Every structure is written in C-alpha cells, then in structure tokens.
C-alpha cells in the first residue's frame, strides 16, 4: 500500500474513532443515566453534564484539527 494512502486512511480511522467515542460516551452518560434531561428543575448534575459536553466537543475538535492540520503530499 502506498504510504500516502496509508496515512490518509490512518487519519480517517482516528477521526471516526474520536467522533464515535465522543458520541457513545456522551449518549451513555446523558441519556442512559438521565443527565441530559430535566425532571422538574435544572440540577447540578445537569449543569456538570452540559459543561462536560461542551468541554469534550472542544477537545475532540482540537484533536481532529491537529490530526488533519499537516497536509498529505500525494505523488503523481
């Protein structure tokens, strides 16, 4: 396999892994444990969950940007 194609596929796999891990983790914590929904009032657990959601998506975007920042030179 060409090294450039291998690098492209590696970056693509890392990106998909980061997004899926972020999505599954936040879905499990938010929906399954009930922190994404307000029962009668907004609680501290809800606030912590939404702060974590915001913080983790920023970190995920930074990681993805870092992965794709350097361009891949495909030789003709």
Coordinates of N, CA and C in Angstrom, one line a residue, residues 3-66:
X3 N 2.4 4.7 0.9 CA 2.5 5.4 2.2 C 1.5 6.6 2.4
X4 N 1.3 7.3 1.3 CA 0.3 8.4 1.4 C -1.1 8.0 1.7
X5 N -1.5 6.9 1.0 CA -2.8 6.4 1.2 C -3.0 5.8 2.6
X6 N -1.9 5.1 3.0 CA -1.9 4.6 4.4 C -2.1 5.7 5.4
X7 N -1.4 6.8 5.2 CA -1.5 7.9 6.2 C -2.9 8.5 6.1
X8 N -3.5 8.6 4.9 CA -4.8 9.2 4.8 C -5.8 8.3 5.5
X9 N -5.7 7.0 5.3 CA -6.7 6.0 6.0 C -6.5 6.0 7.5
X10 N -5.2 6.2 7.9 CA -5.0 6.2 9.4 C -5.6 7.4 10.0
X11 N -5.5 8.6 9.3 CA -6.1 9.8 9.8 C -7.7 9.7 9.8
X12 N -8.2 9.1 8.8 CA -9.6 8.9 8.7 C -10.1 8.0 9.8
X13 N -9.4 6.9 10.1 CA -9.8 6.0 11.1 C -9.7 6.6 12.5
X14 N -8.7 7.4 12.7 CA -8.6 8.1 14.0 C -9.7 9.1 14.2
X15 N -10.1 9.8 13.1 CA -11.2 10.8 13.2 C -12.5 10.1 13.5
X16 N -12.8 9.0 12.8 CA -14.0 8.3 13.1 C -14.0 7.7 14.5
X17 N -12.9 7.3 15.0 CA -12.8 6.7 16.3 C -13.1 7.8 17.4
X18 N -12.5 9.0 17.2 CA -12.7 10.1 18.1 C -14.2 10.5 18.2
X19 N -14.8 10.6 17.0 CA -16.2 11.0 16.9 C -17.1 10.0 17.5
X20 N -16.9 8.7 17.2 CA -17.7 7.6 17.8 C -17.6 7.5 19.3
X21 N -16.3 7.6 19.7 CA -16.1 7.5 21.2 C -16.8 8.7 21.9
X22 N -16.7 9.9 21.3 CA -17.3 11.0 21.9 C -18.8 10.8 22.0
X23 N -19.4 10.4 20.9 CA -20.9 10.2 20.8 C -21.4 9.1 21.7
X24 N -20.7 8.0 21.7 CA -21.2 6.9 22.6 C -21.0 7.2 24.1
X25 N -19.9 7.9 24.4 CA -19.7 8.2 25.8 C -20.8 9.2 26.3
X26 N -21.0 10.3 25.5 CA -22.0 11.3 25.9 C -23.4 10.8 25.9
X27 N -23.7 9.9 24.9 CA -25.0 9.3 24.9 C -25.3 8.4 26.1
X28 N -24.3 7.6 26.4 CA -24.4 6.7 27.6 C -24.6 7.5 28.9
X29 N -23.8 8.5 29.1 CA -23.9 9.3 30.3 C -25.2 10.2 30.3
X30 N -25.5 10.8 29.2 CA -26.6 11.7 29.1 C -27.9 11.1 29.1
X31 N -28.1 10.1 28.2 CA -29.4 9.5 28.1 C -29.6 8.4 29.0
X32 N -28.7 7.5 29.1 CA -28.9 6.3 29.9 C -28.9 6.6 31.4
X33 N -28.1 7.5 31.8 CA -28.0 7.9 33.2 C -29.0 9.0 33.6
X34 N -29.6 9.7 32.5 CA -30.6 10.7 32.8 C -30.1 12.1 33.0
X35 N -28.8 12.4 32.7 CA -28.3 13.7 33.0 C -28.6 14.7 31.9
X36 N -29.1 14.2 30.7 CA -29.4 15.1 29.6 C -30.8 15.7 29.7
X37 N -31.6 15.2 30.6 CA -33.0 15.6 30.7 C -33.2 16.3 32.1
X38 N -34.1 17.3 32.1 CA -34.5 17.9 33.3 C -35.8 17.3 33.8
X39 N -35.8 16.8 35.0 CA -37.1 16.3 35.5 C -38.0 17.4 36.0
X40 N -37.7 18.1 37.0 CA -38.6 19.2 37.5 C -37.8 20.5 37.5
X41 N -36.5 20.4 37.7 CA -35.7 21.6 37.7 C -34.3 21.3 37.2
X42 N -33.6 22.3 36.9 CA -32.2 22.1 36.4 C -31.3 21.9 37.6
X43 N -30.6 20.7 37.6 CA -29.8 20.3 38.8 C -28.3 20.5 38.5
X44 N -27.5 20.3 39.5 CA -26.1 20.4 39.4 C -25.6 19.3 38.5
X45 N -26.2 18.1 38.5 CA -25.7 17.1 37.6 C -26.0 17.4 36.2
X46 N -27.1 18.1 35.9 CA -27.4 18.5 34.5 C -26.3 19.5 34.1
X47 N -26.0 20.5 35.0 CA -25.0 21.5 34.6 C -23.7 20.9 34.4
X48 N -23.2 20.0 35.2 CA -22.0 19.3 35.0 C -21.9 18.5 33.7
X49 N -23.0 17.9 33.4 CA -23.1 17.1 32.1 C -23.0 18.0 30.9
X50 N -23.7 19.1 30.9 CA -23.6 20.0 29.8 C -22.3 20.8 29.7
X51 N -21.6 21.0 30.8 CA -20.3 21.6 30.8 C -19.3 20.6 30.2
X52 N -19.4 19.3 30.7 CA -18.6 18.2 30.1 C -18.8 18.1 28.6
X53 N -20.1 18.2 28.2 CA -20.4 18.0 26.8 C -19.7 19.1 26.0
X54 N -19.8 20.4 26.4 CA -19.1 21.5 25.7 C -17.6 21.3 25.7
X55 N -17.1 21.0 26.9 CA -15.6 20.8 27.0 C -15.1 19.7 26.1
X56 N -15.8 18.6 26.1 CA -15.4 17.4 25.4 C -15.5 17.6 23.9
X57 N -16.5 18.3 23.4 CA -16.6 18.6 22.0 C -15.5 19.5 21.5
X58 N -15.1 20.5 22.3 CA -14.0 21.4 22.0 C -12.7 20.6 21.9
X59 N -12.5 19.7 22.9 CA -11.2 18.9 22.9 C -11.2 17.9 21.6
X60 N -12.4 17.4 21.3 CA -12.5 16.5 20.1 C -12.2 17.3 18.9
X61 N -12.7 18.5 18.7 CA -12.4 19.3 17.5 C -10.9 19.7 17.5
X62 N -10.3 20.0 18.6 CA -8.9 20.3 18.6 C -8.1 19.1 18.2
X63 N -8.4 17.9 18.7 CA -7.7 16.7 18.3 C -7.9 16.4 16.8
X64 N -9.1 16.6 16.3 CA -9.3 16.3 14.9 C -8.6 17.3 14.0
X65 N -8.6 18.6 14.4 CA -7.8 19.6 13.7 C -6.4 19.3 13.7
X66 N -5.8 18.9 14.8 CA -4.4 18.5 14.9 C -4.1 17.3 14.0

